[in-house]
Coordinates of C-alpha atoms in Angstrom, one line a residue:
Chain A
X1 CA -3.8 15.7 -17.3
X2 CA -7.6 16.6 -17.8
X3 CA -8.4 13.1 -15.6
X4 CA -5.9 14.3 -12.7
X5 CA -7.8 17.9 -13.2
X6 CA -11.0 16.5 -11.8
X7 CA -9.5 15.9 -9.0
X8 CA -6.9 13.4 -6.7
X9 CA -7.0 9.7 -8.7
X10 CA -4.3 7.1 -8.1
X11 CA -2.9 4.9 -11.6
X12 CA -5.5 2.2 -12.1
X13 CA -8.0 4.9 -11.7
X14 CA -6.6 6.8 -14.7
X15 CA -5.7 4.1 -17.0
X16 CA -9.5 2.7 -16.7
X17 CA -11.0 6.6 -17.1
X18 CA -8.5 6.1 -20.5
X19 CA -9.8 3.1 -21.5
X20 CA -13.3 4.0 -21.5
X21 CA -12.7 7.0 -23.8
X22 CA -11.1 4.9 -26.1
X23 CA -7.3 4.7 -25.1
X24 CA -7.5 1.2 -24.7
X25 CA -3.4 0.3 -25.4
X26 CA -2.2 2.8 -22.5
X27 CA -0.7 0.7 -20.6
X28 CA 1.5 1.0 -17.1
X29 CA 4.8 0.6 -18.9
X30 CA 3.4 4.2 -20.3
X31 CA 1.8 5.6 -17.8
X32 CA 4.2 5.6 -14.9
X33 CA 7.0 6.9 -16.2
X34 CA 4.9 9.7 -18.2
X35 CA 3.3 10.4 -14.4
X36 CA 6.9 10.1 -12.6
X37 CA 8.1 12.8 -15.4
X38 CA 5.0 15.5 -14.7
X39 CA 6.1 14.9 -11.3
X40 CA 9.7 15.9 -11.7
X41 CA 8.6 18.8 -13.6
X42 CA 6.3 19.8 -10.9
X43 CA 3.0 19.8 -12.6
X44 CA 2.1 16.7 -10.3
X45 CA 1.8 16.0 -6.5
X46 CA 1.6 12.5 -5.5
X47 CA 0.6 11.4 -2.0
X48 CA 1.2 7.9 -1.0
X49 CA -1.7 6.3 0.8
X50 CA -2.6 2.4 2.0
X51 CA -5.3 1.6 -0.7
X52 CA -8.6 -0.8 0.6
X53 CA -6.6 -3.8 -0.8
X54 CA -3.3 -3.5 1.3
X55 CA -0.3 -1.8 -0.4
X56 CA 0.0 1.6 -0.6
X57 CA -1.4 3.6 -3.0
X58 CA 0.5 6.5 -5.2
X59 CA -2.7 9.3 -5.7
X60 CA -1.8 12.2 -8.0
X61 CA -3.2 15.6 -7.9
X62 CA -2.4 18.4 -10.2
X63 CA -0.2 21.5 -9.1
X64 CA -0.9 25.2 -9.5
X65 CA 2.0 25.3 -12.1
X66 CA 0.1 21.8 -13.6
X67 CA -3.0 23.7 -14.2
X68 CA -1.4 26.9 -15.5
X69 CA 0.2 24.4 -18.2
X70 CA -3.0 22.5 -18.3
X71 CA -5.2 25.4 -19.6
X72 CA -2.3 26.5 -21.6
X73 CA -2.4 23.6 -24.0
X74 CA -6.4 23.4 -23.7
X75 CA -6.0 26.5 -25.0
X76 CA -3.8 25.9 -28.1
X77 CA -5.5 22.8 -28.8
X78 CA -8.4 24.0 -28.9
X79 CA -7.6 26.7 -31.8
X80 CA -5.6 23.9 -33.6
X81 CA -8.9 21.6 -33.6
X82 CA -10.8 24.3 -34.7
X83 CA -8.3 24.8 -37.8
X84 CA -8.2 21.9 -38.8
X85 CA -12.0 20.9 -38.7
X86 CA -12.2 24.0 -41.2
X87 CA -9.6 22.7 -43.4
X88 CA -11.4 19.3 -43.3
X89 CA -14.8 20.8 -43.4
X90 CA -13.8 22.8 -46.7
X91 CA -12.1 19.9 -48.5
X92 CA -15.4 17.8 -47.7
X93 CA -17.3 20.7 -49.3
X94 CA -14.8 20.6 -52.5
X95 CA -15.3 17.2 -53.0
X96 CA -18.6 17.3 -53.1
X97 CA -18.6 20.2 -55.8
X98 CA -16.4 18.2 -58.2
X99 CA -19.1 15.7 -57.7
Chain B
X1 CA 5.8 1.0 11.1
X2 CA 6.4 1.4 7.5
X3 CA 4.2 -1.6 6.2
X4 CA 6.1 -3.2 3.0
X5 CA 3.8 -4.8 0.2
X6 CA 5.6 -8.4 0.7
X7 CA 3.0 -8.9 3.4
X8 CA 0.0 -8.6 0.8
X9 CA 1.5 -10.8 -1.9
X10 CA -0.1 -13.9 -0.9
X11 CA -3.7 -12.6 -1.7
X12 CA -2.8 -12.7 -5.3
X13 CA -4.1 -15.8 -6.9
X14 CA -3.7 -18.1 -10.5
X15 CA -1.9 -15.9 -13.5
X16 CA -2.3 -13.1 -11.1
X17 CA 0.2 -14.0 -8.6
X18 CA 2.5 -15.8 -11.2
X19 CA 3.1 -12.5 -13.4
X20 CA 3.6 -10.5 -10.4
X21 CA 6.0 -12.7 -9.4
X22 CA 8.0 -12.7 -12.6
X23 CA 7.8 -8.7 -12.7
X24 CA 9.3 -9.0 -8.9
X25 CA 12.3 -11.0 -9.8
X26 CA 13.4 -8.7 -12.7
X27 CA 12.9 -5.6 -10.8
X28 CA 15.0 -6.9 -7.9
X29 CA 17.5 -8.8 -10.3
X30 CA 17.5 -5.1 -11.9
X31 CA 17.9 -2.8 -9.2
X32 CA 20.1 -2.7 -6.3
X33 CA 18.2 0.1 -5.0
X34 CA 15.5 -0.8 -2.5
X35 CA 13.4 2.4 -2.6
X36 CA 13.2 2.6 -5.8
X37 CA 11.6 -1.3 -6.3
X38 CA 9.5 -1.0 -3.0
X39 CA 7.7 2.1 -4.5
X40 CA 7.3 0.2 -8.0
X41 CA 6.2 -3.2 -6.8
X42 CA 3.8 -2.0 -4.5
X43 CA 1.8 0.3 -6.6
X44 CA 1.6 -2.4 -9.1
X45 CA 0.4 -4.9 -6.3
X46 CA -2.2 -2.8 -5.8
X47 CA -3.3 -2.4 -9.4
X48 CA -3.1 -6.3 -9.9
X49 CA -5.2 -6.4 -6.2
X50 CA -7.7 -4.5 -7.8
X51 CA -7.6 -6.3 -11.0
X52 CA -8.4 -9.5 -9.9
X53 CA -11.2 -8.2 -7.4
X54 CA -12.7 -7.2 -10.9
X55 CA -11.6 -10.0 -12.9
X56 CA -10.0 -7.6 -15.6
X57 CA -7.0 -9.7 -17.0
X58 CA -3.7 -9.3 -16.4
X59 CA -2.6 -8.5 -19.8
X60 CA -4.7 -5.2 -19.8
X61 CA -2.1 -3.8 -17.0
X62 CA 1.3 -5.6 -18.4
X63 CA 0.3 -5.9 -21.7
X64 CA 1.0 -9.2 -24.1
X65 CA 4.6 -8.8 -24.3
X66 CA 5.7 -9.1 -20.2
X67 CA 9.5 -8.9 -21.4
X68 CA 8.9 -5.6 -23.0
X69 CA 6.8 -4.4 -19.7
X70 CA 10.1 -5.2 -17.3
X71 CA 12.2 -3.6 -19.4
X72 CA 10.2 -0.5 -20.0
X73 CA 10.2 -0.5 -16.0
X74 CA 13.8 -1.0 -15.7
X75 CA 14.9 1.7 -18.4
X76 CA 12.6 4.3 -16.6
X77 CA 14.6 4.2 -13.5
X78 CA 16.4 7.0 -12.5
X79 CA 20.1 6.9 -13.6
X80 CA 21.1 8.7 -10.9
X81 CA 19.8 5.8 -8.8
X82 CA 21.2 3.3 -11.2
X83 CA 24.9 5.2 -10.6
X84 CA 24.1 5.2 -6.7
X85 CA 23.9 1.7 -7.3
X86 CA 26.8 1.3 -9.0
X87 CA 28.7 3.0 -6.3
X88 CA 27.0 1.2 -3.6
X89 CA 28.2 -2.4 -4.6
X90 CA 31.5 -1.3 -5.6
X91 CA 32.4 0.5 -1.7
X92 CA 33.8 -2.6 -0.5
X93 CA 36.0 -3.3 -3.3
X94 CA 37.0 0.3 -2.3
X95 CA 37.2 -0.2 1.4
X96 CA 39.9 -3.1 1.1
X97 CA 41.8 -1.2 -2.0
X98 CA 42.0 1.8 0.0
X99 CA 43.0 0.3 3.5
X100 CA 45.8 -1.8 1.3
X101 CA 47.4 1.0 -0.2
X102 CA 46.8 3.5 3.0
X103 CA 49.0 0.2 5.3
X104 CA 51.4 0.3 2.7
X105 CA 52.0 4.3 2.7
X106 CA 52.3 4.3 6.7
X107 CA 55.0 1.7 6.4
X108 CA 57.0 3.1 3.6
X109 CA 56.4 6.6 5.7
X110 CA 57.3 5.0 9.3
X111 CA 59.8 2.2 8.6
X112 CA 62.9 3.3 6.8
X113 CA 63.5 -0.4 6.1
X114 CA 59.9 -1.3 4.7
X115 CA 60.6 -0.7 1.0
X116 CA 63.6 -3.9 1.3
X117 CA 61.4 -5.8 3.4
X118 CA 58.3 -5.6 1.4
X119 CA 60.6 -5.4 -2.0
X120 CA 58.0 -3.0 -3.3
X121 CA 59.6 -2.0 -6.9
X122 CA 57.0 0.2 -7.7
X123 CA 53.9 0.5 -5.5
X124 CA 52.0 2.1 -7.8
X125 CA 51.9 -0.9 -10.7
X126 CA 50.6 -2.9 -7.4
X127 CA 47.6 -0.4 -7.0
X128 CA 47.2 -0.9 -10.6
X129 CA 47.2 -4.5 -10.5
X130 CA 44.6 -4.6 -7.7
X131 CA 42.5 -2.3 -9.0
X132 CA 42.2 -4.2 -12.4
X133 CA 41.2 -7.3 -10.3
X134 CA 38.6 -5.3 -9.0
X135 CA 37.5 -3.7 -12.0
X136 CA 37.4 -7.3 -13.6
X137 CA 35.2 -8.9 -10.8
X138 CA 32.4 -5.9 -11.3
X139 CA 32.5 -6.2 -14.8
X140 CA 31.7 -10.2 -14.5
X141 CA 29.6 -9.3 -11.6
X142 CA 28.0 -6.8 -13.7
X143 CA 27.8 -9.5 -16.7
X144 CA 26.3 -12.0 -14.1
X145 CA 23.1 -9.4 -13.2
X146 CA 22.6 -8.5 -16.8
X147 CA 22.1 -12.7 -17.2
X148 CA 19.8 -13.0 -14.8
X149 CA 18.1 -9.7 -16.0
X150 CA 17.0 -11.6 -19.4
X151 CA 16.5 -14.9 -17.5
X152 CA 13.2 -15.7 -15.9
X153 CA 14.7 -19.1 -15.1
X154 CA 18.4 -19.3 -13.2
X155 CA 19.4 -22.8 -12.5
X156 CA 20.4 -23.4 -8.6
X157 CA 23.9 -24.8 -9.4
X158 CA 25.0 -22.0 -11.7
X159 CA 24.8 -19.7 -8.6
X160 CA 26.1 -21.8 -6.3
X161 CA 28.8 -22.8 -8.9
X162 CA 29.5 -18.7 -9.7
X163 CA 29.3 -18.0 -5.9
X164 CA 32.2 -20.7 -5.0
X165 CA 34.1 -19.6 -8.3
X166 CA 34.0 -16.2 -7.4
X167 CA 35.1 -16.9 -3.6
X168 CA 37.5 -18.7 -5.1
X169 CA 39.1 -16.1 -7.5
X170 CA 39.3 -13.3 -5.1
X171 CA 40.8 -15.1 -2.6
X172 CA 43.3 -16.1 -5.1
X173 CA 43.9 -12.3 -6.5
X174 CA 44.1 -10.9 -2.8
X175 CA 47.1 -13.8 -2.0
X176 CA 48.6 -13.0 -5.3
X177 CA 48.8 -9.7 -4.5
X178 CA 50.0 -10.1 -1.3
X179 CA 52.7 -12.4 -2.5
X180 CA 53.8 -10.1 -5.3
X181 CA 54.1 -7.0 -3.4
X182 CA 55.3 -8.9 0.0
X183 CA 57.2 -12.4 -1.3
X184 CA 58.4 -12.7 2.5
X185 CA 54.8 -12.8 4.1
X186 CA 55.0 -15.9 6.0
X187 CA 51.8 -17.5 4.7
X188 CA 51.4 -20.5 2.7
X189 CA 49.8 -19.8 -0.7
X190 CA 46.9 -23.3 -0.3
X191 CA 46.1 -22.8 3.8
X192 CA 46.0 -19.1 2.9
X193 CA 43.4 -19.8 -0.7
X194 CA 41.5 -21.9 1.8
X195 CA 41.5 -19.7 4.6
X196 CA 40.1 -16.5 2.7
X197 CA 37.9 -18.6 0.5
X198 CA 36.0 -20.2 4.0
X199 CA 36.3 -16.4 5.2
X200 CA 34.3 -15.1 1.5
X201 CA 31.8 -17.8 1.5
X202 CA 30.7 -17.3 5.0
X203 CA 29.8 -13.6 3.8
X204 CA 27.9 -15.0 1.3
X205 CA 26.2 -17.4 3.2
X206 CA 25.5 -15.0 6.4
X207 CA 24.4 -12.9 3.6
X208 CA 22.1 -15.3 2.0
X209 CA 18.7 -13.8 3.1
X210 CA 19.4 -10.3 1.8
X211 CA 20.9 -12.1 -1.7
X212 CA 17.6 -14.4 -1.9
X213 CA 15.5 -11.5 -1.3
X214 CA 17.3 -8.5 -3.3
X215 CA 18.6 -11.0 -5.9
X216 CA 17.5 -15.1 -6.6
X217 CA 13.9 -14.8 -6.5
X218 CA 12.6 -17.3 -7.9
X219 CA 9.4 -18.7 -9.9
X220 CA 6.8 -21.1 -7.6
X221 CA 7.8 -24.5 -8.6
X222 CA 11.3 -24.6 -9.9
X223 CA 13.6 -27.2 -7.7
X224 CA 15.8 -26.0 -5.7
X225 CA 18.2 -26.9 -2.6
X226 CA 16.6 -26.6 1.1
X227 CA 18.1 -23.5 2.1
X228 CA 17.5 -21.5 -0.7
X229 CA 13.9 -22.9 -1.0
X230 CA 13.0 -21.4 2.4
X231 CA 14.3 -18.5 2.0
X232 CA 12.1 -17.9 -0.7
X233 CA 9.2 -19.4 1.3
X234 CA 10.1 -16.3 4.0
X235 CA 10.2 -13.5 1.1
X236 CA 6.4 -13.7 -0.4
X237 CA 4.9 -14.1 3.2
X238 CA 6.2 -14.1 6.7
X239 CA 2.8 -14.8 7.8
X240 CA 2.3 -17.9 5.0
X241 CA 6.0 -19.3 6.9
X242 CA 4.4 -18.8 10.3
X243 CA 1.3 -20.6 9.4
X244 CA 3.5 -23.3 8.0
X245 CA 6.0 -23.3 11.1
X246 CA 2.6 -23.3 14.0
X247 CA 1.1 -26.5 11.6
X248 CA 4.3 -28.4 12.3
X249 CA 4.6 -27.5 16.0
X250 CA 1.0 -28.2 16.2
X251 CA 1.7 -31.6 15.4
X252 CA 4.6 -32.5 17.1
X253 CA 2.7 -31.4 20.4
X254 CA -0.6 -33.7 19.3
X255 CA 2.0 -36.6 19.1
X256 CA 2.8 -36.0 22.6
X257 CA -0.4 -35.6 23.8
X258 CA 0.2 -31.4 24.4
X259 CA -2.0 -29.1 23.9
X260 CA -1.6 -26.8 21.1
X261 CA 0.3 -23.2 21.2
X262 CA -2.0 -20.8 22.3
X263 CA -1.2 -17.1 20.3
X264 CA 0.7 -15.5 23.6
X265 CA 3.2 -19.1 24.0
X266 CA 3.3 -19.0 20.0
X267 CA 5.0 -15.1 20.2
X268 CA 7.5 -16.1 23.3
X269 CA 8.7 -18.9 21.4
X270 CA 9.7 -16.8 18.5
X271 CA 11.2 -14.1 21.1
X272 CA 13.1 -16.5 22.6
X273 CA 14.7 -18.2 19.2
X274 CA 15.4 -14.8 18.2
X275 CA 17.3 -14.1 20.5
X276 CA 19.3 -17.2 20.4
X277 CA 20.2 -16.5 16.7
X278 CA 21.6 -13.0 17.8
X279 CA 23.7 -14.9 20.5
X280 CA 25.0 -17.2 17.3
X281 CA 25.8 -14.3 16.0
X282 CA 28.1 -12.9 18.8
X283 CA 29.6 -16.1 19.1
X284 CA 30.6 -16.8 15.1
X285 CA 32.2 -12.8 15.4
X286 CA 34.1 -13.9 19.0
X287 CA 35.8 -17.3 16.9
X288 CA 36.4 -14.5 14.1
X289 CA 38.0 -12.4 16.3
X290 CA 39.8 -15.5 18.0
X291 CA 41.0 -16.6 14.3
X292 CA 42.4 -13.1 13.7
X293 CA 44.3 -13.1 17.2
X294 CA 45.7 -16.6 16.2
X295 CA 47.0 -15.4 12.7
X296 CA 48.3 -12.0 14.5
X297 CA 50.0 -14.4 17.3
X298 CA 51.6 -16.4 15.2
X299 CA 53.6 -13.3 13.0
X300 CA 54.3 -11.7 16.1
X301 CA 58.2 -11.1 17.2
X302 CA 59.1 -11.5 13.3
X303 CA 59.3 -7.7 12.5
X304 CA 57.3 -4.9 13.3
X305 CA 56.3 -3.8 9.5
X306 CA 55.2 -7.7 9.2
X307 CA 53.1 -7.6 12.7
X308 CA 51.6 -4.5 11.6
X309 CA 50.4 -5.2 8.0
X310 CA 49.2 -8.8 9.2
X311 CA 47.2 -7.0 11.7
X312 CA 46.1 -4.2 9.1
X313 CA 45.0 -7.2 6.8
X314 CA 43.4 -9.3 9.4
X315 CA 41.1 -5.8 11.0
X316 CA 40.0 -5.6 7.1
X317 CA 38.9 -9.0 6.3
X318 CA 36.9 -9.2 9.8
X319 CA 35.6 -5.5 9.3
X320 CA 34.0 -6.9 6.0
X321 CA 32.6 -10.1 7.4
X322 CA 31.2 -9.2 10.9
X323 CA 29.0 -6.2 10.3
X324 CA 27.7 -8.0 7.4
X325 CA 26.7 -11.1 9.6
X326 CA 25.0 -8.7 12.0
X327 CA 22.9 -6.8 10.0
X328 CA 21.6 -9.5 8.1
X329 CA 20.6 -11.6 11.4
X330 CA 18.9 -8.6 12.7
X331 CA 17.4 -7.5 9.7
X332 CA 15.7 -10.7 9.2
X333 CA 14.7 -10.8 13.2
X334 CA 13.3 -7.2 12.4
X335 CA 10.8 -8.6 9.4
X336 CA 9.4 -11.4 12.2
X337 CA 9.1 -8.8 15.0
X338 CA 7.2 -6.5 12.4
X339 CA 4.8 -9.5 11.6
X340 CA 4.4 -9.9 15.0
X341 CA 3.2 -6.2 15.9
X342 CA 1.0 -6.9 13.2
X343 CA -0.6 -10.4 14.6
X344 CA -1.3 -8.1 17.8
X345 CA -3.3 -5.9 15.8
X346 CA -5.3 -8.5 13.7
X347 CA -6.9 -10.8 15.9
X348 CA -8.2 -12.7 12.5
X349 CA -4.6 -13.3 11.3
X350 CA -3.7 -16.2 14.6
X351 CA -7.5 -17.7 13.5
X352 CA -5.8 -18.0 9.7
X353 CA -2.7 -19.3 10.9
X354 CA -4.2 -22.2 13.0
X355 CA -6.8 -23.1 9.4

């Protein structure tokens, strides 16, 4: 949902924005039905589109209701990161001590 | 004009095209439901498109296992579209059921005599035994699908075999139940098994294009009879069958010292063939209706309940067949007339089909 936030990408867009942050196994068998189900829920638009190569295209944009849910778990994330990068951070600092 | 993605499958290339190809027939073995394969197929023509323009391999879109991929396409379709299905296929099987039983209650309602002349004990176990007939050809129909499903490979003369076998056994349930619930209908069990069997396979075979292109897709390469062959030919590319039908004309006109088509003659000749299979058409439905005037004819002045059901019977088989035929003929005329629209509108197309 953070690529889609940036703005309107279509599937081959968002798998190879994945892959270059890492998610290298995300592949179409995942993708499309996790899209088709943000869709149903209403936190995704698609518009269909002829793409430069012929077929048509399927580009996805994010909903008011998307974003709303978007920041939400941003949000929450966010504190849990933080949480746990202090538990981590004090359990390095322990094990240094008993060193 | 919607634009489907069968015209751009022949820019795929190599492992490219093959794996497409392979995803195609399980998604059309796998769903009966059009909309939701077009939608599928042509985003992921699109991704494979852009793939190979970037050389990026095919297994970073499908993955090593392809198997697993089809599946985890086919198990994210929508149930409700899956039940659709379901209900789509079985409305024929419904159609005649219904129209059986609804002849039978307007003769038992109408003819005080009807219940001695069609020596019905108990209508209702009939019902049950032609439902159960039904019920058993989905389930084998249904077994039949989920084979091809897991099948990348389906040899030609198990569906021809299946398709005569399964011609075969309904005609031979409908005249069973005929001649259980009616042992007085004057129609010999072998003319009649051979009669509704000719009647079954000329719906599949009028029906061949839609079953080749919904259904037997098949891998580049395997043998195959003529027919089937060139349907196959027609699904990837109309224009690739156009290109391949100009050559031939081409040459036949070189042999006799014509010039060749030029793009304008090329379109009239198609028009005019076109029309020419829609006039088959009309004919094959006027000997239909001929046929069902002769069997009508030939039980009339026996009894009225007789005349009636034979009629009743006859109006179902030919309201099966016929709009069938039709559609089918047209549907296919409607993919070349598309194609053609489209030559009008790219001038590069006629230079690529005379290459």
């Amino acid at each position: 949902m953070g690529i889609i936030a940036s703005g309107e990408i279509y599937g081959y867009e968002i798998r190879s924005r994945l892959e270059a942050v890492g998610f290298e196994s995300v592949g179409e068998g995942t993708l499309y039905p996790l899209l088709s189900r943000l869709e149903k829920k209403g936190m995704l638009v698609c518009r269909k589109a002829k793409s430069p190569y012929g077929p048509m295209r399927k580009y996805y944009s994010m909903t008011d209701a998307g974003r709303a849910y978007y920041q939400r778990f941003k949000q929450s994330y966010c504190a849990l990161n933080a949480k746990a990068m202090r538990v981590l951070g004090a359990s390095e600092e322990d094990g240094e001590v008993r060193e | 004009m919607k634009e489907s993605y069968v015209f751009y499958m022949d820019r795929l290339t190599g492992s490219y095209l093959d794996t497409f190809l392979k995803i195609r027939q399980y998604c059309l073995v796998a769903s009966e439901y059009e909309a939701d394969t077009e939608d599928r197929l042509s985003a992921l023509l699109d991704e494979f498109l852009q793939a190979q323009a970037q050389n990026v391999p095919v297994e970073n879109i499908v993955g090593k296992d392809l198997q697993q991929f089809c599946e985890n396409l086919w198990l994210d379709m929508d149930w409700k579209s899956r039940l659709w299905a379901i209900a789509d296929r079985m409305k024929p099987m419904v159609w005649w059921l219904t129209g059986m039983l609804a002849a039978m209650a307007v003769l038992l309602w109408t003819d005080p005599n009807a219940k001695e002349t069609l020596q019905i004990g108990s209508w209702m176990s009939y019902g049950f035994l032609a439902c159960t007939a039904m019920v058993l050809w989905y389930i084998a129909d249904a077994g039949w699908k989920e084979l091809l499903r897991h099948s990348q490979k389906v040899p030609t003369e198990w569906r021809q075999g299946a398709c005569f076998v399964a011609a075969a056994l309904c005609s031979f349930g409908v005249i069973v139940i005929l001649r259980v619930v009616w042992p007085t209908l004057p129609i010999p069990v072998v003319p009649g098994l051979l009669v509704c069997t000719a009647f079954l396979t000329g719906y599949y075979y009028l029906n061949r294009t839609r079953r080749a292109e919904t259904r037997f897709v098949q891998l580049p390469g395997t043998q195959d009879d003529p027919v089937e062959k060139m349907l196959r030919e027609d699904v990837p590319s109309i224009h690739i069958q156009m290109k391949e039908r100009l050559r031939r004309i081409n040459q036949r006109r070189c042999h006799r010292g014509k010039m060749p088509l030029t793009q304008t003659e090329f379109i009239d000749l198609l028009h005019d063939e076109m029309h020419q299979k829609e006039r088959w058409t009309y004919v094959t439905a006027g000997l239909m209706i001929l046929a069902g005037g002769i069997v009508i004819w030939t039980g009339h002045g026996i009894n009225p309940t007789e005349t009636v059901v034979t009629v009743v019977c006859t109006i179902l088989a030919l309201g099966m067949v016929l709009p069938y035929g039709h559609r089918v003929t047209r549907a296919e005329n409607q993919r070349i007339r598309e194609w053609m629209e489209e030559l009008e509108h790219h001038p590069e197309w006629w230079n690529d089909l005379n290459k």
